[in-house]
Amino acid sequence: MEFLQDSVILSAVGDALGLILQPERIMFLWLGVIVGLAIGLLPGVGGLTGFAILVPFTYTMDPYSAFAMLLGMAAVTTTSDTIPAVLFGAAAQATVLDGLPMTKRGEAGRALSASYLANMMGGLIGAIILAVSLPVVRPFVLAIATPELLAMTILGIAMVATLSGKSPLKGLVVACFGILVGMVGTDTQTGQMRWTGGLLYLQDGLPMLPILLGLFALPELCDLAIQRTSIAQDMKFSPRQGMLQGIKDVARNWFLVLRCSSLGAVLGAIPGMTGSVVDWIAYGHALQTEKGAKESFTKGDVRGVIAPESANNARDGGSLVPMLAFGVPGGAAQAILLGALMVHGFTPGPDMLTKNLDLTYSMVWSIALANIFGAGTCFLLSGQFARISTLRYTLVLPIIMSIVYVGAFQGSRSWGDMYVLLIFGLIGWSMKRLRWPRPPLILGLVLGALIERYMSISFLRYGMDWALRPGVMVLLACAALIMFSPVLRLLRKENRAGVVLRRRPYLGLDDLAYGLFIAIGVYVLVTSRDWLFNARIGPVVVASTMVIAGGLSLIHKTFFKEVRAAATNGVHMDIGGDPEEELPRRLVLVRAARFYGWFVLFLLSMAVIGLLPTVPLVIMAFMRIEGREPWRLSAILAASVTLLLYIVFHRIIHVPWPTSLMGDWFPILREVVPSM
């Protein structure tokens, strides 16, 4: 019987490959890959947008072609966003930590080719794991309940929050701040409004996209404006050499690729585990396990690019497991895919593993082939993409700024998105300058809502017994070990070297941020006193943790002096590799203020004449004033960028643009000029 079952599966695998390799289906797969690559290049346009574009066209197609196109798009969206991540720090944040320093060192071609090859290998491994696991995964997925999901999210935060150099408590403080930011809005359990200030925009919570772009993209663009140079002074490798070096890097680290791909596929099968979380966990795994990683990661180590990129595409294969086997989507994109599956008359569950095995394995082949097509295409072009890093900053900066502005507006498509982008851009730049790690904030933001939801359900359903489940106990033990091991290691080294009490208390500039974080924690505790218990418990626990961790870390830095022997080898979990020569602080502040002044100018112009008409004006003004670029070049570049944004966002995606004063005064203009 077992032999017959194996022969049926092998037959279905072969039949599915034959179906997918038919010319018309390969054509639709290619179409999906091209759309996915284009979407990944634009910050703010994600997989959901791709599904929104393609799904309506699939209703009249045969199911094999339809899902080949949809999965082709989904499988490569995270492949092409490596370009803005490595070159500008504008996406795929875990890849940014080592990819951007490599670019600044003139190794963009190497970083891109290594990441694309790792992406392709990760996607193939994820597809293989999906194919192998589908028949046997049911009992394992059914064993994962809400308490296990809660423990997994706590483990995810612990893995990144504590990787913060000599001050491991800093990461915990920042992670708690991120969780609190994620709690802004209406509590889904009780309907309690939390820190909305009466603003309708905040009632649904702060959108993720402008926060991500503000924390990571704007600070890098600001530093580029401060340095007033190209991203890289020269290219260390020719396009051909960069491609060959990337191949060698991936081949040399094949075991890291295998581990991180497997990790990405397994985590992808867990509902709620987003790509951002999987990336950071894979990065943290490589940091903890690779030899010499603590000395070289965040400074331009190619392994820091390979690890998250391997997990990136493998997650897509894993995320299909619960959707196909149980009809449980792992996220919004899988939910849309599930809807398309049902529209075509297929019901997720046992039928997908018995009656419709051909379709199931055609989806596996679609993911595998899409990764080969997409990553292979990007790999061949990686050397040419790398040349962008050597362009003058006055050519690159206004283009990326415009795309970031329009991309951030896709968060909730309201004016508030632009304010959030500006606020978190300032927060991100300040944190980078003061050497406070930003990744824990993102992870806390992503997992904060999940932690609160899983905690409420676990307590309501299991009481305190939720923590006694075997799987939960193992995961929480791992989280505790990860969380406290840096502190214990620090104390152990200090005990050997001796702790020196300062003659007088000392506070550095970066220590002033402690006061802000502690004040935020106290504010949360005070303002949440009169809330309903279920709405209050999460913020109180998180804010208390932030105040205690921040207070202990501040006391340690203020009153105790670490001798050299007590220094840890902890990693500052943020972008490294900035130029050694520092400009005078006054000049840095002036140029930073000038950069953000351009942002404010963009907002003012947008309020008067609209978002899209503002783009060419700001690009031309920036190029002429900041770089004395020729009028003709400025006009051509401004027109090209505006046309691109018009086609993508207005004609294809049909976004609703924010209103402007000119549009309100002269409504007829809105029929002529988009976004007025």
Short mmCIF file of N, CA and C in Angstrom, two decimals, residues 555-663:
data_model
loop_
_atom_site.label_atom_id
_atom_site.label_comp_id
_atom_site.label_asym_id
_atom_site.label_seq_id
_atom_site.Cartn_x
_atom_site.Cartn_y
_atom_site.Cartn_z
N ILE A 555 21.50 52.89 34.51
CA ILE A 555 22.26 52.89 35.77
C ILE A 555 23.65 52.29 35.56
N HIS A 556 23.69 51.19 34.81
CA HIS A 556 24.97 50.53 34.55
C HIS A 556 25.92 51.46 33.82
N LYS A 557 25.42 52.16 32.78
CA LYS A 557 26.29 53.02 31.99
C LYS A 557 26.65 54.30 32.72
N THR A 558 25.78 54.77 33.59
CA THR A 558 26.01 56.05 34.26
C THR A 558 27.00 55.92 35.43
N PHE A 559 26.88 54.85 36.19
CA PHE A 559 27.64 54.76 37.44
C PHE A 559 28.79 53.76 37.40
N PHE A 560 28.83 52.90 36.40
CA PHE A 560 29.88 51.89 36.36
C PHE A 560 30.68 52.02 35.07
N LYS A 561 31.96 51.86 35.21
CA LYS A 561 32.87 51.95 34.08
C LYS A 561 33.40 50.57 33.75
N GLU A 562 33.27 50.17 32.48
CA GLU A 562 33.77 48.87 32.07
C GLU A 562 35.24 48.98 31.70
N VAL A 563 36.06 48.13 32.27
CA VAL A 563 37.46 48.08 31.87
C VAL A 563 37.55 47.32 30.57
N ARG A 564 38.67 47.43 29.90
CA ARG A 564 38.82 46.84 28.57
C ARG A 564 38.55 45.35 28.55
N ALA A 565 38.98 44.66 29.57
CA ALA A 565 38.81 43.20 29.60
C ALA A 565 37.36 42.79 29.71
N ALA A 566 36.52 43.73 30.12
CA ALA A 566 35.11 43.38 30.29
C ALA A 566 34.29 43.58 29.03
N ALA A 567 34.90 44.16 28.00
CA ALA A 567 34.14 44.44 26.78
C ALA A 567 33.69 43.16 26.12
N THR A 568 32.49 43.18 25.62
CA THR A 568 31.94 42.00 24.95
C THR A 568 32.20 42.08 23.46
N ASN A 569 31.99 40.98 22.83
CA ASN A 569 32.08 40.93 21.38
C ASN A 569 30.71 41.02 20.75
N GLY A 570 29.77 41.58 21.46
CA GLY A 570 28.42 41.67 20.91
C GLY A 570 28.39 42.53 19.66
N VAL A 571 27.41 42.29 18.84
CA VAL A 571 27.28 42.99 17.57
C VAL A 571 26.31 44.14 17.72
N HIS A 572 26.68 45.30 17.17
CA HIS A 572 25.71 46.38 17.06
C HIS A 572 24.81 46.05 15.90
N MET A 573 23.58 45.60 16.19
CA MET A 573 22.69 45.02 15.18
C MET A 573 22.08 46.13 14.33
N ASP A 574 22.91 46.76 13.52
CA ASP A 574 22.43 47.78 12.62
C ASP A 574 23.48 47.96 11.53
N ILE A 575 23.18 48.83 10.59
CA ILE A 575 24.06 49.00 9.44
C ILE A 575 25.41 49.53 9.88
N GLY A 576 26.47 48.89 9.44
CA GLY A 576 27.83 49.34 9.70
C GLY A 576 28.49 49.76 8.40
N GLY A 577 29.79 49.96 8.49
CA GLY A 577 30.56 50.23 7.28
C GLY A 577 30.52 51.65 6.79
N ASP A 578 30.13 52.63 7.64
CA ASP A 578 30.16 54.02 7.21
C ASP A 578 31.61 54.50 7.10
N PRO A 579 31.87 55.53 6.31
CA PRO A 579 33.23 56.03 6.16
C PRO A 579 33.81 56.41 7.51
N GLU A 580 35.10 56.20 7.66
CA GLU A 580 35.75 56.48 8.93
C GLU A 580 35.84 57.98 9.19
N GLU A 581 36.08 58.74 8.10
CA GLU A 581 36.26 60.18 8.31
C GLU A 581 34.91 60.81 8.64
N GLU A 582 34.81 61.43 9.79
CA GLU A 582 33.57 62.04 10.23
C GLU A 582 33.61 63.53 9.94
N LEU A 583 32.53 64.04 9.39
CA LEU A 583 32.41 65.47 9.19
C LEU A 583 32.13 66.15 10.52
N PRO A 584 32.41 67.44 10.64
CA PRO A 584 32.07 68.17 11.87
C PRO A 584 30.59 68.03 12.19
N ARG A 585 30.29 67.91 13.48
CA ARG A 585 28.91 67.66 13.88
C ARG A 585 27.98 68.76 13.40
N ARG A 586 28.44 70.00 13.46
CA ARG A 586 27.59 71.11 13.03
C ARG A 586 27.23 70.97 11.55
N LEU A 587 28.23 70.60 10.72
CA LEU A 587 27.98 70.44 9.29
C LEU A 587 27.02 69.28 9.04
N VAL A 588 27.17 68.21 9.79
CA VAL A 588 26.27 67.05 9.65
C VAL A 588 24.84 67.46 9.95
N LEU A 589 24.64 68.20 11.04
CA LEU A 589 23.30 68.62 11.43
C LEU A 589 22.69 69.58 10.40
N VAL A 590 23.52 70.48 9.87
CA VAL A 590 23.03 71.43 8.88
C VAL A 590 22.58 70.70 7.61
N ARG A 591 23.40 69.77 7.14
CA ARG A 591 23.06 69.04 5.93
C ARG A 591 21.88 68.10 6.14
N ALA A 592 21.79 67.53 7.34
CA ALA A 592 20.62 66.68 7.64
C ALA A 592 19.35 67.52 7.66
N ALA A 593 19.43 68.70 8.28
CA ALA A 593 18.26 69.59 8.30
C ALA A 593 17.88 70.02 6.89
N ARG A 594 18.89 70.21 6.06
CA ARG A 594 18.62 70.59 4.66
C ARG A 594 17.91 69.46 3.92
N PHE A 595 18.35 68.21 4.17
CA PHE A 595 17.72 67.07 3.53
C PHE A 595 16.26 66.95 3.94
N TYR A 596 16.00 67.00 5.24
CA TYR A 596 14.61 66.89 5.69
C TYR A 596 13.81 68.14 5.33
N GLY A 597 14.50 69.24 5.11
CA GLY A 597 13.82 70.43 4.60
C GLY A 597 13.23 70.19 3.22
N TRP A 598 13.95 69.42 2.38
CA TRP A 598 13.40 69.05 1.07
C TRP A 598 12.14 68.21 1.24
N PHE A 599 12.12 67.37 2.28
CA PHE A 599 10.94 66.55 2.54
C PHE A 599 9.76 67.45 2.91
N VAL A 600 9.99 68.42 3.78
CA VAL A 600 8.91 69.34 4.17
C VAL A 600 8.43 70.13 2.96
N LEU A 601 9.37 70.54 2.10
CA LEU A 601 9.00 71.25 0.88
C LEU A 601 8.12 70.37 0.00
N PHE A 602 8.45 69.10 -0.07
CA PHE A 602 7.64 68.16 -0.84
C PHE A 602 6.22 68.11 -0.28
N LEU A 603 6.09 68.03 1.05
CA LEU A 603 4.77 67.99 1.67
C LEU A 603 3.97 69.25 1.38
N LEU A 604 4.62 70.42 1.47
CA LEU A 604 3.92 71.68 1.23
C LEU A 604 3.44 71.77 -0.22
N SER A 605 4.33 71.41 -1.15
CA SER A 605 3.93 71.43 -2.56
C SER A 605 2.83 70.42 -2.83
N MET A 606 2.93 69.26 -2.19
CA MET A 606 1.91 68.22 -2.35
C MET A 606 0.56 68.71 -1.85
N ALA A 607 0.56 69.48 -0.77
CA ALA A 607 -0.69 70.00 -0.22
C ALA A 607 -1.33 71.01 -1.17
N VAL A 608 -0.50 71.73 -1.93
CA VAL A 608 -1.02 72.78 -2.80
C VAL A 608 -1.42 72.23 -4.17
N ILE A 609 -0.53 71.47 -4.82
CA ILE A 609 -0.80 71.06 -6.21
C ILE A 609 -0.96 69.55 -6.37
N GLY A 610 -0.76 68.76 -5.31
CA GLY A 610 -0.93 67.32 -5.43
C GLY A 610 0.39 66.58 -5.46
N LEU A 611 0.32 65.27 -5.21
CA LEU A 611 1.53 64.47 -5.08
C LEU A 611 2.26 64.29 -6.40
N LEU A 612 1.56 63.84 -7.42
CA LEU A 612 2.23 63.53 -8.68
C LEU A 612 2.81 64.77 -9.37
N PRO A 613 2.11 65.90 -9.43
CA PRO A 613 2.73 67.09 -10.03
C PRO A 613 3.93 67.61 -9.24
N THR A 614 3.98 67.28 -7.94
CA THR A 614 5.10 67.74 -7.11
C THR A 614 6.40 67.03 -7.47
N VAL A 615 6.30 65.77 -7.90
CA VAL A 615 7.49 64.96 -8.14
C VAL A 615 8.45 65.62 -9.13
N PRO A 616 8.02 66.03 -10.35
CA PRO A 616 9.00 66.62 -11.28
C PRO A 616 9.56 67.95 -10.79
N LEU A 617 8.73 68.73 -10.08
CA LEU A 617 9.22 70.02 -9.59
C LEU A 617 10.32 69.83 -8.55
N VAL A 618 10.11 68.90 -7.61
CA VAL A 618 11.11 68.68 -6.56
C VAL A 618 12.38 68.06 -7.14
N ILE A 619 12.22 67.13 -8.08
CA ILE A 619 13.41 66.52 -8.68
C ILE A 619 14.25 67.58 -9.40
N MET A 620 13.62 68.41 -10.20
CA MET A 620 14.36 69.44 -10.92
C MET A 620 14.99 70.45 -9.97
N ALA A 621 14.24 70.86 -8.94
CA ALA A 621 14.78 71.83 -7.98
C ALA A 621 15.97 71.23 -7.24
N PHE A 622 15.85 69.98 -6.83
CA PHE A 622 16.95 69.34 -6.08
C PHE A 622 18.20 69.23 -6.96
N MET A 623 18.03 68.76 -8.18
CA MET A 623 19.18 68.58 -9.06
C MET A 623 19.86 69.90 -9.40
N ARG A 624 19.07 70.95 -9.60
CA ARG A 624 19.65 72.24 -9.95
C ARG A 624 20.31 72.91 -8.74
N ILE A 625 19.65 72.89 -7.59
CA ILE A 625 20.16 73.61 -6.42
C ILE A 625 21.29 72.85 -5.73
N GLU A 626 21.11 71.53 -5.56
CA GLU A 626 22.10 70.76 -4.80
C GLU A 626 23.31 70.35 -5.65
N GLY A 627 23.09 70.09 -6.95
CA GLY A 627 24.20 69.57 -7.75
C GLY A 627 24.54 70.38 -8.98
N ARG A 628 23.85 71.50 -9.21
CA ARG A 628 24.09 72.31 -10.40
C ARG A 628 24.05 71.46 -11.68
N GLU A 629 23.13 70.50 -11.70
CA GLU A 629 23.00 69.64 -12.87
C GLU A 629 22.41 70.44 -14.03
N PRO A 630 22.73 70.09 -15.28
CA PRO A 630 22.20 70.83 -16.44
C PRO A 630 20.67 70.79 -16.48
N TRP A 631 20.09 71.85 -17.02
CA TRP A 631 18.63 71.93 -17.11
C TRP A 631 18.06 70.78 -17.92
N ARG A 632 18.71 70.47 -19.03
CA ARG A 632 18.18 69.43 -19.91
C ARG A 632 18.16 68.07 -19.22
N LEU A 633 19.26 67.73 -18.56
CA LEU A 633 19.32 66.45 -17.84
C LEU A 633 18.29 66.41 -16.73
N SER A 634 18.15 67.51 -15.99
CA SER A 634 17.18 67.57 -14.89
C SER A 634 15.76 67.38 -15.41
N ALA A 635 15.44 68.02 -16.52
CA ALA A 635 14.09 67.93 -17.07
C ALA A 635 13.80 66.51 -17.59
N ILE A 636 14.76 65.91 -18.27
CA ILE A 636 14.56 64.55 -18.80
C ILE A 636 14.36 63.56 -17.67
N LEU A 637 15.20 63.65 -16.64
CA LEU A 637 15.10 62.73 -15.51
C LEU A 637 13.78 62.92 -14.77
N ALA A 638 13.39 64.17 -14.53
CA ALA A 638 12.13 64.46 -13.83
C ALA A 638 10.94 63.93 -14.62
N ALA A 639 10.94 64.14 -15.92
CA ALA A 639 9.83 63.68 -16.76
C ALA A 639 9.76 62.15 -16.79
N SER A 640 10.92 61.50 -16.84
CA SER A 640 10.95 60.04 -16.91
C SER A 640 10.41 59.42 -15.63
N VAL A 641 10.84 59.95 -14.47
CA VAL A 641 10.37 59.41 -13.19
C VAL A 641 8.88 59.64 -13.03
N THR A 642 8.41 60.83 -13.39
CA THR A 642 6.99 61.14 -13.27
C THR A 642 6.15 60.22 -14.17
N LEU A 643 6.62 59.98 -15.39
CA LEU A 643 5.90 59.09 -16.30
C LEU A 643 5.84 57.67 -15.74
N LEU A 644 6.96 57.20 -15.15
CA LEU A 644 6.98 55.87 -14.56
C LEU A 644 5.96 55.76 -13.42
N LEU A 645 5.97 56.75 -12.53
CA LEU A 645 5.03 56.73 -11.41
C LEU A 645 3.58 56.83 -11.89
N TYR A 646 3.35 57.63 -12.93
CA TYR A 646 2.00 57.78 -13.47
C TYR A 646 1.49 56.45 -14.03
N ILE A 647 2.33 55.76 -14.80
CA ILE A 647 1.91 54.50 -15.42
C ILE A 647 1.67 53.43 -14.36
N VAL A 648 2.62 53.30 -13.41
CA VAL A 648 2.52 52.22 -12.42
C VAL A 648 1.39 52.46 -11.43
N PHE A 649 1.37 53.66 -10.83
CA PHE A 649 0.44 53.88 -9.73
C PHE A 649 -0.92 54.40 -10.18
N HIS A 650 -0.97 55.13 -11.28
CA HIS A 650 -2.26 55.70 -11.70
C HIS A 650 -2.97 54.83 -12.73
N ARG A 651 -2.24 54.38 -13.75
CA ARG A 651 -2.88 53.64 -14.83
C ARG A 651 -3.02 52.15 -14.53
N ILE A 652 -2.04 51.57 -13.83
CA ILE A 652 -2.07 50.13 -13.58
C ILE A 652 -2.72 49.81 -12.24
N ILE A 653 -2.21 50.43 -11.16
CA ILE A 653 -2.71 50.10 -9.82
C ILE A 653 -3.95 50.89 -9.46
N HIS A 654 -4.13 52.06 -10.07
CA HIS A 654 -5.31 52.93 -9.84
C HIS A 654 -5.41 53.34 -8.36
N VAL A 655 -4.34 53.92 -7.84
CA VAL A 655 -4.37 54.34 -6.44
C VAL A 655 -5.19 55.62 -6.31
N PRO A 656 -5.91 55.78 -5.18
CA PRO A 656 -6.58 57.05 -4.91
C PRO A 656 -5.57 58.04 -4.35
N TRP A 657 -5.35 59.15 -5.03
CA TRP A 657 -4.34 60.11 -4.61
C TRP A 657 -4.89 61.03 -3.52
N PRO A 658 -4.02 61.60 -2.69
CA PRO A 658 -4.51 62.56 -1.67
C PRO A 658 -4.98 63.85 -2.34
N THR A 659 -5.91 64.49 -1.70
CA THR A 659 -6.47 65.73 -2.26
C THR A 659 -5.47 66.88 -2.06
N SER A 660 -5.67 67.95 -2.84
CA SER A 660 -4.82 69.14 -2.74
C SER A 660 -5.70 70.38 -2.75
N LEU A 661 -5.11 71.51 -2.37
CA LEU A 661 -5.86 72.76 -2.35
C LEU A 661 -6.30 73.16 -3.75
N MET A 662 -5.41 73.01 -4.74
CA MET A 662 -5.77 73.36 -6.11
C MET A 662 -6.94 72.51 -6.61
N GLY A 663 -6.93 71.23 -6.23
CA GLY A 663 -8.03 70.36 -6.63
C GLY A 663 -9.33 70.75 -5.97
#
